[in-house]
CSV table of C-alpha atoms in Angstrom, one decimal:
chain,number,residue,atom,x,y,z
A,94,MET,CA,123.5,44.7,-66.0
A,95,ASN,CA,124.3,41.1,-66.6
A,96,LEU,CA,127.6,39.9,-65.1
A,97,ARG,CA,129.1,36.9,-66.9
A,98,ALA,CA,130.1,34.1,-64.6
A,99,PRO,CA,133.9,33.3,-64.7
A,100,VAL,CA,134.9,30.3,-66.8
A,101,THR,CA,135.9,27.4,-64.5
A,102,LEU,CA,138.2,24.5,-65.0
A,103,LEU,CA,135.1,22.3,-65.1
A,104,ASP,CA,133.8,24.3,-68.1
A,105,VAL,CA,137.1,23.6,-69.9
A,106,ALA,CA,137.1,19.9,-69.1
A,107,GLN,CA,133.5,19.5,-70.3
A,108,ARG,CA,134.2,21.3,-73.6
A,109,ALA,CA,137.3,19.2,-74.2
A,110,GLY,CA,135.6,16.0,-73.2
A,111,VAL,CA,138.2,15.1,-70.5
A,112,SER,CA,138.2,14.8,-66.7
A,113,VAL,CA,138.8,17.8,-64.5
A,114,ALA,CA,142.0,16.2,-63.3
A,115,THR,CA,143.3,16.0,-66.9
A,116,ALA,CA,142.4,19.6,-67.6
A,117,SER,CA,144.2,20.7,-64.4
A,118,ARG,CA,147.4,18.8,-65.4
A,119,VAL,CA,147.4,20.5,-68.8
A,120,LEU,CA,146.7,24.0,-67.6
A,121,ASN,CA,148.2,24.0,-64.1
A,122,GLY,CA,151.1,21.6,-64.5
A,123,GLY,CA,152.2,18.7,-62.4
A,124,ASP,CA,154.3,15.6,-62.7
A,125,ARG,CA,151.9,13.5,-64.8
A,126,VAL,CA,151.6,14.7,-68.4
A,127,PRO,CA,148.5,13.8,-70.4
A,128,ARG,CA,148.8,12.5,-74.0
A,129,PRO,CA,149.6,15.3,-76.6
A,130,GLU,CA,146.2,15.0,-78.3
A,131,LEU,CA,144.5,15.5,-74.9
A,132,GLN,CA,146.7,18.5,-74.2
A,133,GLU,CA,145.8,20.1,-77.5
A,134,ARG,CA,142.0,19.6,-76.9
A,135,VAL,CA,142.3,21.1,-73.4
A,136,ARG,CA,144.2,24.2,-74.6
A,137,GLU,CA,141.9,24.7,-77.5
A,138,ALA,CA,138.9,24.6,-75.2
A,139,ALA,CA,140.5,27.0,-72.7
A,140,ALA,CA,141.3,29.4,-75.6
A,141,ALA,CA,137.8,29.2,-76.9
A,142,LEU,CA,136.2,29.9,-73.5
A,143,GLY,CA,138.8,32.5,-72.5
A,144,TYR,CA,139.8,30.5,-69.4
A,145,THR,CA,142.6,32.0,-67.2
A,146,PRO,CA,144.6,29.5,-65.1
A,147,ASN,CA,144.5,30.0,-61.3
A,148,ALA,CA,148.0,30.9,-60.1
A,149,GLN,CA,147.4,29.2,-56.7
A,150,ALA,CA,146.2,26.0,-58.4
A,151,GLN,CA,149.3,26.0,-60.6
A,152,ALA,CA,151.5,26.3,-57.5
A,153,LEU,CA,149.7,23.5,-55.7
A,154,ALA,CA,149.8,21.2,-58.7
A,155,LYS,CA,153.5,21.5,-59.0
A,156,SER,CA,154.2,20.9,-55.3
A,157,SER,CA,153.3,17.6,-53.7
A,158,THR,CA,154.8,15.6,-51.0
A,159,ASN,CA,156.0,12.0,-51.1
A,160,VAL,CA,153.1,10.9,-49.0
A,161,VAL,CA,150.6,8.3,-50.2
A,162,GLY,CA,147.4,7.8,-48.2
A,163,ILE,CA,145.6,4.5,-47.8
A,164,LEU,CA,141.9,4.7,-46.7
A,165,VAL,CA,140.6,1.3,-45.7
A,166,HIS,CA,137.2,0.3,-44.4
A,167,ASP,CA,138.4,-2.1,-41.7
A,168,ILE,CA,142.1,-2.8,-41.2
A,169,GLU,CA,141.2,-5.7,-38.8
A,170,ASP,CA,139.6,-7.6,-41.7
A,171,PRO,CA,142.3,-9.8,-43.4
A,172,TYR,CA,140.9,-9.0,-46.8
A,173,PHE,CA,141.5,-5.3,-46.5
A,174,ALA,CA,144.8,-5.8,-44.7
A,175,ALA,CA,146.2,-8.0,-47.5
A,176,ILE,CA,145.3,-5.3,-50.1
A,177,ALA,CA,146.7,-2.6,-48.0
A,178,ASN,CA,149.9,-4.6,-47.6
A,179,GLY,CA,150.3,-4.7,-51.4
A,180,VAL,CA,149.9,-0.9,-51.6
A,181,MET,CA,152.5,-0.4,-48.8
A,182,ARG,CA,155.0,-2.7,-50.4
A,183,ALA,CA,154.7,-1.0,-53.8
A,184,ALA,CA,155.0,2.4,-52.1
A,185,ASP,CA,158.1,1.4,-50.2
A,186,GLU,CA,159.8,0.3,-53.4
A,187,ARG,CA,159.2,3.8,-54.7
A,188,GLY,CA,160.5,5.6,-51.6
A,189,LEU,CA,157.0,6.9,-50.7
A,190,LEU,CA,155.7,7.5,-47.2
A,191,VAL,CA,152.4,5.8,-46.3
A,192,MET,CA,149.7,7.2,-44.1
A,193,LEU,CA,147.0,4.6,-43.2
A,194,ALA,CA,143.5,5.4,-41.9
A,195,SER,CA,140.6,3.1,-41.1
A,196,THR,CA,137.2,4.5,-42.0
A,197,PHE,CA,135.1,1.9,-40.3
A,198,ARG,CA,132.7,1.9,-43.3
A,199,ASP,CA,131.7,5.5,-42.5
A,200,ALA,CA,131.2,7.7,-45.6
A,201,ASP,CA,131.7,11.0,-43.6
A,202,ARG,CA,135.0,9.7,-42.1
A,203,GLU,CA,136.2,8.5,-45.6
A,204,ILE,CA,135.4,12.0,-47.1
A,205,ALA,CA,137.1,13.8,-44.2
A,206,TYR,CA,140.3,11.7,-44.5
A,207,LEU,CA,140.5,12.2,-48.2
A,208,SER,CA,140.1,16.0,-47.7
A,209,SER,CA,142.8,15.9,-45.1
A,210,LEU,CA,145.2,14.2,-47.5
A,211,ARG,CA,144.4,16.8,-50.1
A,212,ALA,CA,145.2,19.6,-47.6
A,213,GLN,CA,148.5,17.9,-46.9
A,214,ARG,CA,149.3,17.8,-50.6
A,215,ALA,CA,149.6,14.0,-50.7
A,216,ARG,CA,151.0,12.7,-53.9
A,217,ALA,CA,148.3,10.0,-54.2
A,218,ALA,CA,145.8,8.0,-52.3
A,219,VAL,CA,144.3,4.5,-52.5
A,220,MET,CA,140.8,3.9,-51.2
A,221,ILE,CA,140.0,0.3,-50.3
A,222,GLY,CA,136.5,-0.7,-49.4
A,223,SER,CA,133.3,-2.5,-50.2
A,224,ARG,CA,131.1,-0.5,-52.6
A,225,ARG,CA,128.1,0.9,-50.8
A,226,THR,CA,124.6,1.4,-52.4
A,227,ASP,CA,123.7,4.5,-50.5
A,228,ALA,CA,123.1,7.1,-53.3
A,229,GLU,CA,123.5,10.2,-51.2
A,230,GLY,CA,126.7,9.0,-49.6
A,231,LEU,CA,128.1,7.9,-52.9
A,232,ALA,CA,127.4,11.4,-54.4
A,233,ARG,CA,129.3,13.1,-51.6
A,234,THR,CA,132.2,10.8,-51.9
A,235,ALA,CA,132.3,11.3,-55.7
A,236,HIS,CA,132.4,15.1,-55.2
A,237,GLU,CA,135.4,14.8,-52.9
A,238,VAL,CA,137.1,12.4,-55.2
A,239,GLU,CA,136.8,14.9,-58.1
A,240,THR,CA,138.1,17.7,-55.8
A,241,PHE,CA,141.0,15.5,-54.7
A,242,LEU,CA,142.0,14.8,-58.4
A,243,ASN,CA,141.5,18.4,-59.3
A,244,SER,CA,144.3,19.3,-56.7
A,245,GLY,CA,146.7,17.4,-58.9
A,246,ALA,CA,147.0,14.3,-56.8
A,247,GLY,CA,146.5,10.7,-58.0
A,248,LEU,CA,143.9,8.3,-56.8
A,249,ALA,CA,142.8,4.7,-57.3
A,250,LEU,CA,140.0,2.8,-55.6
A,251,VAL,CA,139.6,-0.9,-54.9
A,252,SER,CA,136.2,-2.5,-55.0
A,253,GLN,CA,134.5,0.8,-55.2
A,254,SER,CA,133.3,1.2,-58.8
A,255,GLY,CA,131.3,4.1,-60.1
A,256,MET,CA,133.7,6.8,-59.0
A,257,PRO,CA,135.6,9.2,-61.4
A,258,ALA,CA,139.0,7.6,-60.7
A,259,HIS,CA,141.1,4.5,-61.5
A,260,THR,CA,139.4,1.4,-60.1
A,261,ILE,CA,140.5,-2.1,-59.3
A,262,GLU,CA,137.6,-4.5,-59.3
A,263,PRO,CA,137.6,-8.2,-58.3
A,264,ASP,CA,135.3,-10.4,-60.4
A,265,ASN,CA,132.9,-11.1,-57.6
A,266,ARG,CA,129.9,-12.3,-59.5
A,267,ALA,CA,131.8,-14.6,-61.8
A,268,GLY,CA,133.8,-16.1,-59.0
A,269,ALA,CA,130.8,-16.8,-56.9
A,270,ALA,CA,128.9,-18.4,-59.8
A,271,GLU,CA,131.9,-20.6,-60.5
A,272,LEU,CA,132.0,-21.7,-56.9
A,273,ALA,CA,128.3,-22.6,-57.0
A,274,ARG,CA,128.9,-24.7,-60.1
A,275,SER,CA,131.9,-26.4,-58.4
A,276,LEU,CA,129.9,-27.2,-55.3
A,277,VAL,CA,127.0,-28.6,-57.3
A,278,GLY,CA,129.6,-30.7,-59.1
A,279,LEU,CA,130.6,-32.2,-55.7
A,280,GLY,CA,127.0,-33.4,-55.3
A,281,LEU,CA,125.9,-30.7,-52.9
A,282,ARG,CA,122.3,-29.5,-53.5
A,283,LYS,CA,120.7,-27.8,-50.5
A,284,PHE,CA,122.4,-24.4,-49.9
A,285,GLY,CA,122.1,-21.8,-47.2
A,286,VAL,CA,123.6,-18.4,-48.1
A,287,LEU,CA,125.1,-16.1,-45.5
A,288,ALA,CA,124.6,-13.0,-47.5
A,289,GLY,CA,126.1,-10.1,-45.5
A,290,PRO,CA,124.5,-6.7,-45.4
A,291,ASP,CA,122.3,-5.7,-48.3
A,292,GLY,CA,123.8,-2.2,-48.3
A,293,LEU,CA,127.2,-3.4,-49.5
A,294,ALA,CA,127.3,-4.0,-53.3
A,295,THR,CA,130.3,-6.4,-52.8
A,296,ALA,CA,128.1,-8.7,-50.7
A,297,ARG,CA,125.2,-8.4,-53.1
A,298,ASP,CA,127.3,-9.2,-56.1
A,299,ARG,CA,128.7,-12.4,-54.5
A,300,ARG,CA,125.3,-13.5,-53.3
A,301,ASP,CA,123.7,-12.8,-56.7
A,302,GLY,CA,126.5,-14.5,-58.6
A,303,PHE,CA,126.2,-17.6,-56.4
A,304,VAL,CA,122.4,-17.8,-56.9
A,305,ALA,CA,122.9,-17.4,-60.6
A,306,GLY,CA,125.4,-20.3,-60.6
A,307,LEU,CA,122.9,-22.5,-58.8
A,308,ALA,CA,120.2,-21.6,-61.3
A,309,GLU,CA,122.3,-23.0,-64.1
A,310,SER,CA,121.6,-26.4,-62.5
A,311,GLY,CA,118.0,-25.7,-61.8
A,312,LEU,CA,118.6,-25.0,-58.1
A,313,GLU,CA,117.9,-22.2,-55.8
A,314,PRO,CA,119.0,-21.5,-52.2
A,315,VAL,CA,117.0,-23.1,-49.4
A,316,ALA,CA,117.5,-19.9,-47.4
A,317,VAL,CA,119.3,-16.6,-47.7
A,318,GLN,CA,120.3,-15.1,-44.3
A,319,GLY,CA,121.7,-11.5,-43.9
A,320,GLY,CA,124.3,-10.5,-41.4
A,321,GLU,CA,127.2,-8.3,-40.7
A,322,PHE,CA,130.3,-8.6,-43.0
A,323,THR,CA,132.3,-9.9,-40.1
A,324,ARG,CA,133.3,-13.1,-38.2
A,325,ASP,CA,130.5,-12.4,-35.6
A,326,GLY,CA,128.1,-11.7,-38.4
A,327,GLY,CA,128.7,-15.1,-39.9
A,328,HIS,CA,128.5,-16.8,-36.5
A,329,SER,CA,125.1,-15.2,-35.8
A,330,ALA,CA,123.7,-15.8,-39.2
A,331,ALA,CA,124.7,-19.5,-39.1
A,332,LEU,CA,123.0,-19.9,-35.7
A,333,GLU,CA,119.8,-18.4,-37.1
A,334,LEU,CA,119.7,-20.9,-39.9
A,335,LEU,CA,120.4,-23.8,-37.5
A,336,ASP,CA,117.6,-22.6,-35.3
A,337,ARG,CA,115.2,-22.8,-38.2
A,338,LYS,CA,116.0,-26.5,-38.6
A,339,LEU,CA,116.3,-26.3,-42.3
A,340,ASP,CA,117.4,-29.2,-44.5
A,341,LEU,CA,120.8,-28.0,-45.7
A,342,ASP,CA,124.0,-29.7,-46.9
A,343,CYS,CA,126.2,-26.6,-47.4
A,344,LEU,CA,126.5,-23.0,-46.2
A,345,PHE,CA,128.1,-20.3,-48.5
A,346,ALA,CA,129.3,-17.2,-46.8
A,347,VAL,CA,130.0,-14.1,-49.0
A,348,ASN,CA,133.4,-13.7,-47.3
A,349,ASP,CA,135.9,-15.8,-45.5
A,350,VAL,CA,135.6,-14.2,-42.1
A,351,MET,CA,131.8,-14.8,-42.1
A,352,ALA,CA,132.6,-18.4,-43.1
A,353,VAL,CA,135.0,-18.8,-40.2
A,354,GLY,CA,132.4,-17.5,-37.8
A,355,ALA,CA,129.9,-19.9,-39.2
A,356,MET,CA,132.3,-22.9,-38.7
A,357,SER,CA,132.7,-21.8,-35.1
A,358,ALA,CA,128.9,-21.7,-34.6
A,359,LEU,CA,128.6,-25.2,-36.1
A,360,ARG,CA,131.3,-26.6,-33.8
A,361,GLY,CA,129.5,-25.1,-30.9
A,362,ARG,CA,126.3,-26.9,-31.8
A,363,GLY,CA,128.1,-30.1,-32.4
A,364,VAL,CA,127.6,-30.1,-36.2
A,365,ASP,CA,130.3,-31.9,-38.1
A,366,VAL,CA,131.9,-30.1,-41.0
A,367,PRO,CA,131.9,-31.4,-43.6
A,368,GLY,CA,130.2,-34.6,-42.5
A,369,GLU,CA,126.8,-33.1,-41.7
A,370,LEU,CA,127.2,-29.6,-43.3
A,371,GLY,CA,129.7,-28.2,-45.8
A,372,VAL,CA,130.9,-24.6,-45.6
A,373,ALA,CA,132.4,-22.3,-48.2
A,374,GLY,CA,133.6,-18.7,-48.3
A,375,PHE,CA,135.1,-16.1,-50.6
A,376,ASP,CA,138.5,-14.3,-50.7
A,377,ASP,CA,141.1,-16.9,-49.6
A,378,ILE,CA,142.6,-14.8,-46.8
A,379,ALA,CA,145.9,-15.8,-45.4
A,380,THR,CA,144.6,-16.8,-42.0
A,381,LEU,CA,142.8,-19.7,-43.6
A,382,ARG,CA,146.0,-21.6,-43.3
A,383,ASP,CA,145.2,-22.1,-39.6
A,384,VAL,CA,141.6,-23.2,-40.1
A,385,TRP,CA,140.6,-26.8,-40.0
A,386,PRO,CA,139.0,-28.3,-41.9
A,387,GLY,CA,140.5,-26.3,-44.8
A,388,LEU,CA,137.9,-23.8,-46.1
A,389,SER,CA,136.7,-24.1,-49.7
A,390,THR,CA,136.7,-20.5,-51.1
A,391,VAL,CA,137.3,-18.2,-54.0
A,392,ARG,CA,140.8,-16.9,-54.3
A,393,LEU,CA,141.5,-13.3,-55.2
A,394,PRO,CA,145.0,-11.9,-55.8
A,395,LEU,CA,144.7,-9.4,-52.9
A,396,GLU,CA,148.2,-8.2,-52.7
A,397,GLN,CA,148.5,-7.8,-56.5
A,398,MET,CA,145.3,-5.8,-56.4
A,399,GLY,CA,146.9,-3.4,-53.9
A,400,ARG,CA,150.1,-3.1,-55.9
A,401,ARG,CA,148.3,-2.3,-59.1
A,402,ALA,CA,146.1,0.3,-57.3
A,403,LEU,CA,149.2,2.2,-56.2
A,404,GLU,CA,150.7,2.0,-59.7
A,405,LEU,CA,147.6,3.5,-61.2
A,406,ALA,CA,147.3,6.2,-58.6
A,407,ILE,CA,150.9,7.3,-59.3
A,408,GLU,CA,150.6,7.1,-63.1
A,409,GLY,CA,147.5,9.2,-63.2
A,410,GLY,CA,145.9,9.7,-66.6
A,411,GLU,CA,142.3,9.1,-67.7
A,412,PRO,CA,140.3,6.9,-65.2
A,413,LYS,CA,140.2,3.2,-66.1
A,414,THR,CA,138.9,0.1,-64.5
A,415,GLU,CA,140.9,-3.2,-64.3
A,416,THR,CA,139.1,-6.4,-63.3
A,417,PHE,CA,141.0,-9.1,-61.5
A,418,PRO,CA,139.8,-12.7,-62.0
A,419,ALA,CA,138.8,-15.0,-59.2
A,420,GLU,CA,139.7,-18.7,-58.8
A,421,VAL,CA,137.8,-21.4,-57.0
A,422,VAL,CA,139.8,-23.4,-54.4
A,423,LEU,CA,138.1,-26.5,-53.1
A,424,ARG,CA,139.3,-27.9,-49.7
A,425,GLU,CA,138.1,-30.2,-47.0
A,426,SER,CA,135.2,-28.1,-45.7
A,427,THR,CA,133.0,-29.2,-48.6
A,428,ALA,CA,134.2,-32.8,-49.1
A,429,LYS,CA,131.1,-34.9,-49.8
A,430,SER,CA,131.1,-38.0,-47.7
């Protein structure tokens, strides 16, 4: 005797050509209503398949708290803190309570926190991180993201493309390429790249964009040095390049905190910046106001990115990606003498 497997919400979503979250909002209810044409497609698919809505799912979808979760890779990093600040300000304007958790770049911790928010019936969540390249970890995260959305909650991600949710993406490659062109325009030619960890797609995108920008002028980096995506990582990577006694006239670090660490390492070795060696970074974090010489960098609208992520998470609807442009800012750290 063959027993037919029950029709699931995933079956309905696939037949209607929509996300599971959209199918859930149509059939289970909730405070975000999809477009009429999407509602019709979902209901037609459910009728054709004989799908019966789950009463418990309906109850959950119609009852959420005013809590918004923020999952951030490292709250000590000014880049992540600035984006989180934008989320928190936007949440406060809407009378929402914020729960903040730092994942320390651990995929299992990130998944566990998102699951906990789902259990607490959070209204929405914003995940702020640097996209990883670990396929197994990404798959597990994507599964939890789908489950979270299926619960009726909203979700947006910052700098973590490839997930089935709203995504805010900084234009890392284009910004790094434009920085390379600008530095070449200053007369700099011999570059060392402090590339960050290869497992972070954000670091790789910035490295590759910078290398592509140099290639437009027929140049390539003298050296590419990996390191942690932190101040200490930049400090160590800069010292390794100095120890190799390479002929360089500028260091490019794939984020500002690495660049600040590199500048500290150069000072410790008695290297004048920018007289002997220029330094540039990426992000334009607020703490650069206290750095001398002023750091040349690529500016991202970090707080605006956080605000928009919260808006998208609350709005719901079909997943979309919004890209924020980057702007080159040249300061004293790359002044050619």
